[in-house]
Each structure stands twice: as structure tokens, then as C-alpha cells.
Short mmCIF file of C-alpha atoms and ligand atoms in Angstrom, two decimals:
data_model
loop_
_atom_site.label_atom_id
_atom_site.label_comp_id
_atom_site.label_asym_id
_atom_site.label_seq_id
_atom_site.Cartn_x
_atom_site.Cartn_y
_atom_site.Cartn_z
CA UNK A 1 22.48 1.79 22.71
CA UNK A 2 25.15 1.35 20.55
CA UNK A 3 24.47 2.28 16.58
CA UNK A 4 24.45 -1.24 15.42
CA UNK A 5 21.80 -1.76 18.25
CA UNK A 6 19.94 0.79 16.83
CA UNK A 7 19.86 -0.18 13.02
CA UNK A 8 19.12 -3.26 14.13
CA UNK A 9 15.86 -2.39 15.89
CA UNK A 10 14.91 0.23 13.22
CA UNK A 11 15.02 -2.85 10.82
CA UNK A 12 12.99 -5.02 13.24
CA UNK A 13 10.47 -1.65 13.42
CA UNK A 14 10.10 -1.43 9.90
CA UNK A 15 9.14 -5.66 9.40
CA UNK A 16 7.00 -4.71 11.81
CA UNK A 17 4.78 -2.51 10.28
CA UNK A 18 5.53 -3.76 7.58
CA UNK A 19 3.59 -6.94 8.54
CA UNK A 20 0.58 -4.11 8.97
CA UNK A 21 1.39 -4.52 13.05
CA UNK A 22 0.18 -1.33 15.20
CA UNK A 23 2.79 0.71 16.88
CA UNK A 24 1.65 1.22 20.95
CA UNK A 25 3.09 4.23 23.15
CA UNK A 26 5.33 1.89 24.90
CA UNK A 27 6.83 0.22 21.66
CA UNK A 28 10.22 0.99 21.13
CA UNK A 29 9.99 3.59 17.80
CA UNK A 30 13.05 4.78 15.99
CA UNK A 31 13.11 8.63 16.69
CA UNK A 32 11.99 10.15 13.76
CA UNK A 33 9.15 8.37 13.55
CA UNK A 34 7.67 9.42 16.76
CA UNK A 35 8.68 13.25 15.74
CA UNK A 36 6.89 12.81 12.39
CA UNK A 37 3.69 11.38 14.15
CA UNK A 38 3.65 14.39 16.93
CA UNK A 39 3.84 16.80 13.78
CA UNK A 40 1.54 15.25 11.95
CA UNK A 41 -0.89 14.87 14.72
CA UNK A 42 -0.03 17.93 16.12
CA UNK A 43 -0.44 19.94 13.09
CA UNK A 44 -4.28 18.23 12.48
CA UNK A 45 -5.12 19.02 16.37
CA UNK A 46 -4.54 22.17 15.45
CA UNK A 47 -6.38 22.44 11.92
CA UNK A 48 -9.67 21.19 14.21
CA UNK A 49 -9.26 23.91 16.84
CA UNK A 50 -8.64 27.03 14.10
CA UNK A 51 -11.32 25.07 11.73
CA UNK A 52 -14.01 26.12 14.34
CA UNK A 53 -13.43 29.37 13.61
CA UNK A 54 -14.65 30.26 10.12
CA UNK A 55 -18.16 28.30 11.49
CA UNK A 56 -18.43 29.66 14.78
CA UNK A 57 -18.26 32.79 12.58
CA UNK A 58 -22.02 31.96 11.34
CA UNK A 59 -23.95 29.97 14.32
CA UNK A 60 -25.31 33.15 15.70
CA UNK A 61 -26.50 33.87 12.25
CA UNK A 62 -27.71 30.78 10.57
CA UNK A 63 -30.94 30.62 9.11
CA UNK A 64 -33.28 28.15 11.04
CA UNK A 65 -32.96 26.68 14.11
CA UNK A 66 -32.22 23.04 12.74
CA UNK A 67 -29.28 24.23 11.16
CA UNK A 68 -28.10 26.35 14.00
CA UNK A 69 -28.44 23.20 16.13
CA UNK A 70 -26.40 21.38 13.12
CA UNK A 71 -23.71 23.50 12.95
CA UNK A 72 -23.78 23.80 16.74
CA UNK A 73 -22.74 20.53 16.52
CA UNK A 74 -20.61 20.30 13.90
CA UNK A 75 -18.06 22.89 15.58
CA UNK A 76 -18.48 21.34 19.43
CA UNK A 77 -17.37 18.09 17.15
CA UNK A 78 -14.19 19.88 16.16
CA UNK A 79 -13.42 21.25 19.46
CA UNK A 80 -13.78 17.12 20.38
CA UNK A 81 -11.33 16.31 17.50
CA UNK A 82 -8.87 18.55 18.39
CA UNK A 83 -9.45 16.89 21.99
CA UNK A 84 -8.72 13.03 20.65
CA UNK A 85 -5.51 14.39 18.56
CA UNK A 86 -3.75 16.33 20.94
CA UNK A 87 -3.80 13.81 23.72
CA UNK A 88 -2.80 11.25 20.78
CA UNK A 89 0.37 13.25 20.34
CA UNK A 90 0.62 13.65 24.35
CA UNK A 91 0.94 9.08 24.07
CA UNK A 92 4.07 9.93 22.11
CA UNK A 93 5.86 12.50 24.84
CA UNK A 94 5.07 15.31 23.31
CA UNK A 95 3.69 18.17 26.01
CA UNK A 96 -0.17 19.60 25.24
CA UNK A 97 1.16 22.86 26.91
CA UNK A 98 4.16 23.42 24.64
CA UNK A 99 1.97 22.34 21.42
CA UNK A 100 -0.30 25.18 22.01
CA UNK A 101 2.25 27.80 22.80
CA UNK A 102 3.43 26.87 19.64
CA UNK A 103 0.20 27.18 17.87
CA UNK A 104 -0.55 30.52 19.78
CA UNK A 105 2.83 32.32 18.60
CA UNK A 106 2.55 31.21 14.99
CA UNK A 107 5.54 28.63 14.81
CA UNK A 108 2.64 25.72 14.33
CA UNK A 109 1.09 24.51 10.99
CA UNK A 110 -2.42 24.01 10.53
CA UNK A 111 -4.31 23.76 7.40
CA UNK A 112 -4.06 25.97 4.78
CA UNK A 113 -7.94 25.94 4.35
CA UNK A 114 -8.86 27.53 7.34
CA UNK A 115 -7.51 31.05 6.61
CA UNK A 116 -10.10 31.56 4.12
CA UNK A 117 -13.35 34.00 5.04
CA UNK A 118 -16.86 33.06 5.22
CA UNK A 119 -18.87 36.02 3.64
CA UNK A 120 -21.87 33.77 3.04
CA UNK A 121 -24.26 31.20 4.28
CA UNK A 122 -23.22 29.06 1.26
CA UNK A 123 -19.89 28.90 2.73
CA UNK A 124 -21.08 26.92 5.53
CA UNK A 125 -22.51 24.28 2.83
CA UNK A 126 -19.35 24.48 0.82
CA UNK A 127 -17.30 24.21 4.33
CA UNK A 128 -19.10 20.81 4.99
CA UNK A 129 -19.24 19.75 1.62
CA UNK A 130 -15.70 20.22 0.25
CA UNK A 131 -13.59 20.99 3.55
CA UNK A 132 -15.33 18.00 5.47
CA UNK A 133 -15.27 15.99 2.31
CA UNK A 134 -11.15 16.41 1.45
CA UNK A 135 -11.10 15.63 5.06
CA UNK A 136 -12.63 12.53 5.08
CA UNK A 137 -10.79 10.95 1.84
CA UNK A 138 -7.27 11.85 3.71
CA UNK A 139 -8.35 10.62 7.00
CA UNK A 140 -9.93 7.26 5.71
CA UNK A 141 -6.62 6.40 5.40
CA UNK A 142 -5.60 7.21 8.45
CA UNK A 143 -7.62 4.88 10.38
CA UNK A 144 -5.13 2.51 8.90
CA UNK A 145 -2.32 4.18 10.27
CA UNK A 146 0.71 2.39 11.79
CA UNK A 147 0.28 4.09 15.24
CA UNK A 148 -2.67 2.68 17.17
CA UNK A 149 -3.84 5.48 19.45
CA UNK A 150 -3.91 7.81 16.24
CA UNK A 151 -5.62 5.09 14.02
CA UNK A 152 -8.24 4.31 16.70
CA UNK A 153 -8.74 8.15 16.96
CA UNK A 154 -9.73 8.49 13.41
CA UNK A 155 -12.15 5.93 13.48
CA UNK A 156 -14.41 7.87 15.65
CA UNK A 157 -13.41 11.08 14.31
CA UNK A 158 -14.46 9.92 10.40
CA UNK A 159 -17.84 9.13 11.39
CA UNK A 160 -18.29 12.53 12.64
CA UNK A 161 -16.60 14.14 9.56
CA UNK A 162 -19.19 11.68 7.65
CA UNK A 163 -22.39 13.25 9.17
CA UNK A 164 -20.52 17.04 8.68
CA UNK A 165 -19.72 16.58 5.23
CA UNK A 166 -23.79 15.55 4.84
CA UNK A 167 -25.01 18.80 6.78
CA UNK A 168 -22.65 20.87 4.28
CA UNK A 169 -23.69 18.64 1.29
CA UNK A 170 -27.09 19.53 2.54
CA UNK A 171 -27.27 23.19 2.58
CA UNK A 172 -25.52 23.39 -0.82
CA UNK A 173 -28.45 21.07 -2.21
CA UNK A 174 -31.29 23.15 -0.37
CA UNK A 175 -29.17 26.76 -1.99
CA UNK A 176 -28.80 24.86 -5.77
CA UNK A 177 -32.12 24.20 -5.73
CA UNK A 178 -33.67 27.24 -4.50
CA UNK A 179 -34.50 31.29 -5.71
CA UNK A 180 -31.53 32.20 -8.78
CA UNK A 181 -30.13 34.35 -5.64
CA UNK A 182 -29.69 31.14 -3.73
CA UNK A 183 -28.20 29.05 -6.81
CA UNK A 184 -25.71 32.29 -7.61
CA UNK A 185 -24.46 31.83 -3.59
CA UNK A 186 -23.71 28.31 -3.66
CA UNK A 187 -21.74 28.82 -7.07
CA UNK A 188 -19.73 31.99 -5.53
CA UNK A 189 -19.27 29.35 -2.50
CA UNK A 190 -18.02 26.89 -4.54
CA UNK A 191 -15.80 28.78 -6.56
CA UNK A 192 -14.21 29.99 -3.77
CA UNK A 193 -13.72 26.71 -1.65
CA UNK A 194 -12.74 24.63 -4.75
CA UNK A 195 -8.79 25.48 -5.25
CA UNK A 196 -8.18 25.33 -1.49
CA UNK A 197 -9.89 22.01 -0.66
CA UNK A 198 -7.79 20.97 -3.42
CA UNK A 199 -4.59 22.11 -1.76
CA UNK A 200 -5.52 20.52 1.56
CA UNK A 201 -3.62 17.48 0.11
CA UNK A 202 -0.48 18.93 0.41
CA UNK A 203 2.05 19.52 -2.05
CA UNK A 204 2.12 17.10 -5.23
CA UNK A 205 4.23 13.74 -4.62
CA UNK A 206 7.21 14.67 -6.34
CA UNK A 207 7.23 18.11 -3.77
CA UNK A 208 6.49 16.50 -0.60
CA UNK A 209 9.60 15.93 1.34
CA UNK A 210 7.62 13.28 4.20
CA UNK A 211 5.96 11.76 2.06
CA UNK A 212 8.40 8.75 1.24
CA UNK A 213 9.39 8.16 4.72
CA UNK A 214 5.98 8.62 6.08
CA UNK A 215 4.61 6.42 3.22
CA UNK A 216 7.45 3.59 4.24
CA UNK A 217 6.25 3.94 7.66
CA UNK A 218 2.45 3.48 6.78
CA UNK A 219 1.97 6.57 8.74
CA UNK A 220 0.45 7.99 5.45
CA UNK A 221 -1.21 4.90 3.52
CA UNK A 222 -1.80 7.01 0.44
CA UNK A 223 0.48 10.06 -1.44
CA UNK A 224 -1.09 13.30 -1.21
CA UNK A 225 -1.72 13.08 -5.21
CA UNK A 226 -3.59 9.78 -5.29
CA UNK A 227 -6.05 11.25 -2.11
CA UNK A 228 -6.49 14.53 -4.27
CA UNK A 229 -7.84 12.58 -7.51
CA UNK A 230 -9.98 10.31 -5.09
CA UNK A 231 -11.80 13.59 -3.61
CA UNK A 232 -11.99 15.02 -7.16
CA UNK A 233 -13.74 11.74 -9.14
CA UNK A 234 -16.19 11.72 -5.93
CA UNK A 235 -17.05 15.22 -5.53
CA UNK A 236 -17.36 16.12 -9.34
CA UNK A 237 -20.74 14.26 -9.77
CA UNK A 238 -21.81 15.12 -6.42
CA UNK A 239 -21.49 18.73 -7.91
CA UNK A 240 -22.89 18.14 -11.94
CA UNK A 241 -25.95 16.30 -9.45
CA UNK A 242 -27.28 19.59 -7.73
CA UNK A 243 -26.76 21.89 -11.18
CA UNK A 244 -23.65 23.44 -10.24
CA UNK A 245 -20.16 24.30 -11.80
CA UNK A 246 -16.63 22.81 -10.62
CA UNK A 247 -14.76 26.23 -11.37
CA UNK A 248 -11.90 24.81 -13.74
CA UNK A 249 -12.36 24.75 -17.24
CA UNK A 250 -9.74 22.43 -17.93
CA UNK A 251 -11.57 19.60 -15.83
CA UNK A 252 -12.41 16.80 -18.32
CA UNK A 253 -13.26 12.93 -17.80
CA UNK A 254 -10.55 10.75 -19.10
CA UNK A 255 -11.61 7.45 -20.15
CA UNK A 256 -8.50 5.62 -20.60
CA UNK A 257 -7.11 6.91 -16.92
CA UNK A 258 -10.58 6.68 -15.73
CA UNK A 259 -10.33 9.55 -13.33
CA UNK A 260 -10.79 13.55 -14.19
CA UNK A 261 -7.86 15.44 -15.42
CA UNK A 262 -7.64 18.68 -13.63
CA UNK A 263 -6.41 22.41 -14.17
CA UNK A 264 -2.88 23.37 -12.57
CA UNK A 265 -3.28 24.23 -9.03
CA UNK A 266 -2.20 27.62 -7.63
CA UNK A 267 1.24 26.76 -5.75
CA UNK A 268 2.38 30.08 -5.06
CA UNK A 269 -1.02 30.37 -3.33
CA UNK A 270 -0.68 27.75 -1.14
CA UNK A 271 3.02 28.60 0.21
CA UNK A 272 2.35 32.18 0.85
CA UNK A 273 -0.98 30.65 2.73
CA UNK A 274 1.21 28.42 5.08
CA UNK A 275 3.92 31.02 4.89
CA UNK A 276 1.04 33.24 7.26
CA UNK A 277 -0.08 35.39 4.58
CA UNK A 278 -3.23 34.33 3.76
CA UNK A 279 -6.21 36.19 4.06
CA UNK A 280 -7.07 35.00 7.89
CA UNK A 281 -4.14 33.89 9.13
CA UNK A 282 -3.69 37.26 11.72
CA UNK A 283 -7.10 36.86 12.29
CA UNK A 284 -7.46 33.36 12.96
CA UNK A 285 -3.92 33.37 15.60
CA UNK A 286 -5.68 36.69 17.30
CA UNK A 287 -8.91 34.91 17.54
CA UNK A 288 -7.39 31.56 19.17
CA UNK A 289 -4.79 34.08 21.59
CA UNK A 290 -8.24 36.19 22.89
CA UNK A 291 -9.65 32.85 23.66
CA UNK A 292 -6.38 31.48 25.21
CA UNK A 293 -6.44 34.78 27.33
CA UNK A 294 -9.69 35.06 28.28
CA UNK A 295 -9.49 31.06 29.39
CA UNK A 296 -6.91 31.80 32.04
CA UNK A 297 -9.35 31.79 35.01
CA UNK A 298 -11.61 28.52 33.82
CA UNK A 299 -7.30 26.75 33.83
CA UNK A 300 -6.75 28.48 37.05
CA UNK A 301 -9.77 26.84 38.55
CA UNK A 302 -9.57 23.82 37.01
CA UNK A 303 -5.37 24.10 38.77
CA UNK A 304 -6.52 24.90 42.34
CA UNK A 305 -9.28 22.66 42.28
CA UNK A 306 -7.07 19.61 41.15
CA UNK A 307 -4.28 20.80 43.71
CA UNK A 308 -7.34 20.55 46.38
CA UNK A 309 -8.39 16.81 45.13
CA UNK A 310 -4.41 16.07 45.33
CA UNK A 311 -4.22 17.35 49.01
CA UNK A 312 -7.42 15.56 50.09
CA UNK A 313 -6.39 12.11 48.42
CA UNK A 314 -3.13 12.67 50.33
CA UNK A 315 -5.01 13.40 53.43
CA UNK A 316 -6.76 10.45 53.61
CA UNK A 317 -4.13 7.72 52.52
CA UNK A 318 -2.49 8.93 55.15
CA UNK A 319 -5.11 9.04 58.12
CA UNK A 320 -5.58 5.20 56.40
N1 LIG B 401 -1.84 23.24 5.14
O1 LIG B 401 5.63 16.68 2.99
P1 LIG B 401 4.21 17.10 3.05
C1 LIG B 401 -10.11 19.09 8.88
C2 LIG B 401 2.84 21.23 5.04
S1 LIG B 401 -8.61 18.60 9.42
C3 LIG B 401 -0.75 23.58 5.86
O2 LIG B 401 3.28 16.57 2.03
P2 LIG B 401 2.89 15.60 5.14
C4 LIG B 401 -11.33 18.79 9.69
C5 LIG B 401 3.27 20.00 5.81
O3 LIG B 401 2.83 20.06 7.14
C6 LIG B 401 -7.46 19.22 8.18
N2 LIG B 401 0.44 22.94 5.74
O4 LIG B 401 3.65 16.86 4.53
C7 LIG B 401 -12.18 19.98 9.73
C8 LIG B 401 4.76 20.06 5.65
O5 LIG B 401 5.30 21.04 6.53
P3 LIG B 401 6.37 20.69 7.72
C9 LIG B 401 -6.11 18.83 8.56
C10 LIG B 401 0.49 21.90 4.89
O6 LIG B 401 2.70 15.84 6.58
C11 LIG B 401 -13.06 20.25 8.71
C12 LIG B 401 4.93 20.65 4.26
O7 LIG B 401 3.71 21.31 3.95
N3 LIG B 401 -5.91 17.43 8.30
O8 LIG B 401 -10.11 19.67 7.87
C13 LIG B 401 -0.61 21.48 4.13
O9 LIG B 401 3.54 14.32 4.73
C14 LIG B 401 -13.88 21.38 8.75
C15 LIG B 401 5.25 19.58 3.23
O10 LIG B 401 4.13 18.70 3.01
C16 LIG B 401 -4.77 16.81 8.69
O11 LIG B 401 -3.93 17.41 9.30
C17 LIG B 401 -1.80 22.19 4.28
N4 LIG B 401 -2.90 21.88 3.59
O12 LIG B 401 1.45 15.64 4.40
C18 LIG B 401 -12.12 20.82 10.82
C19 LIG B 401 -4.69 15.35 8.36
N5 LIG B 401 -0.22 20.42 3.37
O13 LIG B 401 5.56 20.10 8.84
C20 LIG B 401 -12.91 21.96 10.86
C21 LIG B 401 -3.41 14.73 8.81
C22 LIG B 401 1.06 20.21 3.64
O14 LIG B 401 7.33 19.67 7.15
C23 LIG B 401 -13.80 22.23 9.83
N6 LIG B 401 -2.28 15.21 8.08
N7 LIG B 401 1.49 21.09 4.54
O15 LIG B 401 6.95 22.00 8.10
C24 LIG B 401 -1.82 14.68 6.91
O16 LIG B 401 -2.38 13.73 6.38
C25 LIG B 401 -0.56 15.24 6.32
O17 LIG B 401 0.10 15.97 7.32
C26 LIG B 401 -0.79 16.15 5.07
C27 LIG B 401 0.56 16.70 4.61
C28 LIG B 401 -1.41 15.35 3.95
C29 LIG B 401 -1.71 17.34 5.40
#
């Protein structure tokens, strides 16, 4: 194609989603746009798959069986994210084999969030409640993305994330409202989780370099700003509601914006977290390489049994 050809159909691609039209795997897409999707996706397969891991850390331990069973649940959900979004990304070219390779030697991104520990119970509450909840105000959005097999993902995956953010919401209502032990372990859960659900957003607008282009593509309906005020005006009175404290004391209603105004968020944080740094992030890439490892023989079988179906099928067509 020559490069007038191919300004011409990147103008034609952008009326077209512009005109709130879904993109399909077999659409022609400019380039860039498919490598921004398998990133994007890519990069949120992955956050599902490591954000089992600071759960799984507490099923064996959790206090009843109801909320074993719940959190049981919550985590196989993840696993079935991760599932939905990496064979999303496989629609646009990209290989499932080379994604996690890439995950597994630490050139991937996943979310900050899930290189924090979970000391306490609480955390599972503040986990659903916060984590689940940021979650759910980016990925609202999503199920309006411009690529259809991502956008119809999210639909499903959103009313999962609803019912997870509940079971969290849950256990940080039964912990606020029970022995001053109890109340103390939410708080120390939510002072802990606050900051880094915050920075799940991504960097402010005027610091995100895909934003623009993303946000021209309607990949990303929102900026990462606007999504972080929405999850702080709904999760401050779900907090001030079960008697506990949002730890920043320079959160304050404003009337005349009508949302909260907020204290300055920890940057230097946040890049040192993605940098690898943060206080899981060895753990969590050992954890998901054991599992990787010890997998071989279940992909193995899985290899020679398909190669066994193959030969059959090709047996019989041909005796046909
Ligand atoms: N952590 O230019 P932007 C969940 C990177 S799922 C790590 O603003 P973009 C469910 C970003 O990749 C949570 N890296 O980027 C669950 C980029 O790096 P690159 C995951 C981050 O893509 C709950 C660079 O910074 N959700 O929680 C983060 O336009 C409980 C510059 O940033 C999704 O992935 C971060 N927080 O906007 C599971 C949703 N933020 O690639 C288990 C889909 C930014 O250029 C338990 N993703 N970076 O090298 C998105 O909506 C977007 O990708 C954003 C970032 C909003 C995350």
C-alpha cells in the first residue's frame, strides 16, 4: 500500500469510530492501534493472573466457610478474566505463548496494585472493596471500547468485578462494625490500600503519553484523571458509611467543583512500583514462574493428547 493509501484509510478508520462503530479482528486497523490494544489488553490479562495472587494468599486461611467459598470464587473469576483478555489480544495477532514469556521474564506490565502484601484478613475486604472497585470505574468504560471482542469481554467481566467489589465491601462492613480489634484492622487495611488504588489510574492526564491517541481512538473513553475522581466521590461515602477514615487529611468536599479535592499522590511510589521495585514484585514473578514450571506436564498432556485427536481426525477423513 502506498502512503497516500494508507492516510487515506487511517482517516476512513478514525470516521469510523468516530461514528461510535466497533472495530472486528478482520477490519483493516492502522498499526498502532492494534499494538496499543494488544498492550493494553495484554497488560490487564496479566494484572488478573498476578491479582490472584495476593488472595490465593488467604483462601486456606479465611475465616468461615462462606467466605472461603467467596473468595474461592472471586480468584477462579480472575483466573477466567485473564482467560477472556488474553485470547482478546490473540483476535489481534498477537501470540498467547510470547505474551506470557514476556510476563514470566519481567519485560510485561501489570498493575501496580498487585505488588502490595496482604498481612491481614482486612486486606481481603479492602482488596474487593477498593482494588475491585477502581477496577470497575476504569473498566465501565471499557465496555464502550472501540474494539468489539475487548468491549464484549468487559461486559461479562464487570459483572463479576460487581459481585467482587460487594464480597470485599462486605467483609470491611462486617470488620467496621465489629470488636475495636476488628475496626483497628479494617482502618490499617484501608490505609494501606488507599494510595495504590488511587494510582491504578495511571499517571495524571498531563503525564500519560497514550492517553491522547488512545482517547482519539475511543480505546480509552475516559482520561485516567476523570476515572480517579469518579472512584474517589463514590468510595468516600461508602467509607464515612461504615465509620471509617479515608487516610488523607487534605480530602475535603468542594461544593463549587462538586467532587472531593484530594492530597498529592505519591509519584515516585508508583514508578519505582512499575519500575519492579515494589514490595512483591520478585515475589509475585517467582510465584507465577513456579506455577509456569510446575504446569509443564498438565501443557504436555494437553500437546500429545491434541496431536492424538489431530491424527485420528486425519485418520478418518481419509478412510472417508
Ligand atoms: N500499573 O499512558 P498511560 C484488576 C503504565 S485489573 C502498572 O496512562 P494507558 C482486576 C502504562 O501501561 C487492573 N503500569 O497508559 C482485579 C504505560 O506503560 P507502557 C488492571 C501502569 O495504557 C482486581 C505507562 O504507565 N486494569 O484490577 C499503571 O493509556 C482484584 C503510562 O501510562 C487494566 O489493565 C499501573 N497502575 O493507561 C484482579 C485496565 N498505570 O505500556 C485481581 C485496562 C499506567 O507505555 C484482583 N487498562 N501504567 O510501557 C487501562 O485502562 C490502561 O492501560 C491504564 C493506563 C488506565 C491502566
Amino acid at each position: 500500500m502506498s502512503k497516500e493509501e494508507i492516510l487515506n484509510m487511517e482517516a476512513r478508520f478514525e470516521r469510523y469510530v468516530a461514528e461510535e462503530n466497533k472495530v472486528e479482528p478482520k477490519d483493516w486497523m492502522p498499526e498502532k492501534y492494534r499494538k496499543t490494544l494488544i498492550r493494553q489488553i495484554s497488560q490487564h490479562a496479566h494484572s488478573e493472573v498476578v491479582g490472584m495472587l495476593p488472595e490465593a494468599n488467604w483462601i486456606s486461611r479465611a475465616p468461615s466457610l462462606r467466605r472461603k467459598v467467596a473468595l474461592l470464587a472471586k480468584v477462579q473469576d480472575e483466573a477466567g478474566h485473564g482467560l477472556y483478555l488474553y485470547s482478546a489480544a490473540e483476535t489481534l495477532g498477537a501470540d498467547r505463548q510470547q505474551l506470557v514469556e514476556d510476563l514470566l521474564s519481567g519485560k510485561a506490565k501489570y498493575s501496580s496494585i498487585f505488588n502490595y502484601p496482604t498481612p491481614t484478613w482486612a486486606d481481603m475486604g479492602a482488596i474487593g472493596w477498593l482494588v475491585d472497585g477502581a477496577a470497575i470505574a476504569n473498566q465501565v468504560m471499557l465496555c464502550r471500547t472501540s474494539y468489539g471482542p475487548y468491549a464484549r469481554a468487559m461486559v461479562k467481566i464487570c459483572k463479576e468485578e460487581s459481585f467482587h467489589q460487594r464480597q470485599g465491601y462486605e467483609i470491611m462492613m462486617a470488620l467496621a462494625a465489629g470488636t475495636p480489634a476488628q475496626k483497628k484492622m479494617a482502618q490499617d487495611a484501608l490505609n494501606r490500600w488507599w494510595w495504590p488504588s488511587l494510582m491504578m489510574f495511571g499517571p495524571t492526564d498531563d503525564h500519560s503519553p497514550n492517553s491522547a491517541q488512545s482517547m482519539k481512538w475511543r480505546i480509552k473513553r475516559k482520561s485516567n484523571d476523570e476515572l480517579r475522581q469518579e472512584f474517589i466521590d463514590k468510595t468516600v461515602p461508602q467509607a464515612e458509611f461504615i465509620g471509617l477514615s479515608i487516610p488523607d487529611p487534605d480530602l475535603k468536599w468542594n461544593a463549587e467543583r462538586g467532587h472531593y479535592d484530594f492530597g498529592e499522590i505519591n509519584w515516585d511510589e508508583f514508578y519505582n512500583v512499575i519500575a519492579g521495585n515494589g514490595k512483591c514484585n520478585r515475589e509475585r514473578l517467582a510465584a507465577r514462574n513456579k506455577a509456569h514450571d510446575e504446569g509443564k506436564w498438565v501443557r504436555e498432556a494437553a500437546n500429545a493428547y491434541a496431536e492424538k485427536q489431530r491424527v485420528r481426525q486425519q485418520k478418518q477423513t481419509s478412510a472417508a
